[in-house]
Amino acid sequence: MSRNAIHTTNPLQADRMWLLLGGRIEPVRRTGEKRYHHDQFPHPLRTNARRDDVPAKLLSRLNQLLKARAANDASWESS
């Protein structure tokens, strides 16, 4: 995976990245929303699943996870 910040307008790609980074996605019944859960964040992120773009908050959390993963990879490489 890339270590640069991501910018995407493709919700399927964002969902795939969220799952690859260890998160889980829960559809909320009858509301058209999704909840994004991850162990690194205390509260789930709730987004509108009917939109055709990726919310800025989800992109921000994806970038935080990518930075944390890159920092952990760098610490293993220096050992």
Coordinates of C-alpha atoms in Angstrom, one line a residue:
M1 CA 0.0 0.0 0.0
S2 CA 1.1 3.6 -0.7
R3 CA 2.6 5.6 2.2
N4 CA 1.3 8.9 0.7
A5 CA -2.0 10.5 1.7
I6 CA -4.9 9.3 -0.3
H7 CA -7.5 11.3 -2.1
T8 CA -10.4 9.3 -3.6
T9 CA -13.9 9.9 -4.8
N10 CA -14.5 6.2 -5.2
P11 CA -16.4 4.9 -2.1
L12 CA -15.7 1.2 -3.1
Q13 CA -12.0 1.8 -3.0
A14 CA -12.2 3.6 0.4
D15 CA -14.3 0.7 1.8
R16 CA -11.7 -1.8 0.5
M17 CA -8.8 0.1 2.1
W18 CA -10.7 0.4 5.4
L19 CA -11.1 -3.4 5.5
L20 CA -7.5 -4.0 4.5
L21 CA -6.3 -1.8 7.3
G22 CA -8.2 -3.9 9.9
G23 CA -11.5 -2.1 10.2
R24 CA -15.0 -3.4 9.7
I25 CA -18.1 -1.8 8.1
E26 CA -21.6 -2.2 9.5
P27 CA -24.6 -1.2 7.4
V28 CA -27.3 0.5 9.5
R29 CA -30.7 -0.9 8.6
R30 CA -33.4 1.3 7.2
T31 CA -31.3 4.5 7.3
G32 CA -29.0 4.3 4.3
E33 CA -25.9 4.7 6.5
K34 CA -22.8 2.8 7.3
R35 CA -20.7 2.6 10.5
Y36 CA -17.0 2.3 10.2
H37 CA -15.4 0.6 13.2
H38 CA -11.7 0.3 14.0
D39 CA -9.8 -0.5 17.2
Q40 CA -7.6 2.6 17.0
F41 CA -10.7 4.9 17.2
P42 CA -12.9 5.1 20.3
H43 CA -16.1 6.0 18.4
P44 CA -17.4 4.6 15.1
L45 CA -17.7 6.9 12.1
R46 CA -21.2 7.1 10.6
T47 CA -21.6 8.0 7.0
N48 CA -24.3 8.3 4.4
A49 CA -24.0 5.2 2.2
R50 CA -26.2 6.7 -0.6
R51 CA -23.7 9.4 -1.5
D52 CA -21.4 8.9 -4.5
D53 CA -18.3 10.5 -2.8
V54 CA -16.1 9.7 0.2
P55 CA -16.7 11.9 3.3
A56 CA -13.7 14.0 4.4
K57 CA -13.8 12.4 7.9
L58 CA -13.4 8.9 6.4
L59 CA -10.5 10.1 4.3
S60 CA -8.9 11.7 7.3
R61 CA -9.2 8.4 9.3
L62 CA -7.8 6.4 6.4
N63 CA -4.8 8.7 6.2
Q64 CA -4.3 8.4 10.0
L65 CA -4.3 4.6 9.7
L66 CA -1.8 4.7 6.8
K67 CA 0.5 7.0 8.7
A68 CA 0.4 4.8 11.8
R69 CA 1.1 1.7 9.6
A70 CA 4.0 3.5 7.9
A71 CA 5.5 4.5 11.2
N72 CA 5.3 0.9 12.5
D73 CA 6.9 -0.4 9.3
A74 CA 9.7 2.1 9.7
S75 CA 10.4 1.1 13.3
W76 CA 10.7 -2.5 12.2
E77 CA 13.1 -1.6 9.4
S78 CA 15.4 0.3 11.7
S79 CA 15.7 -2.6 14.1

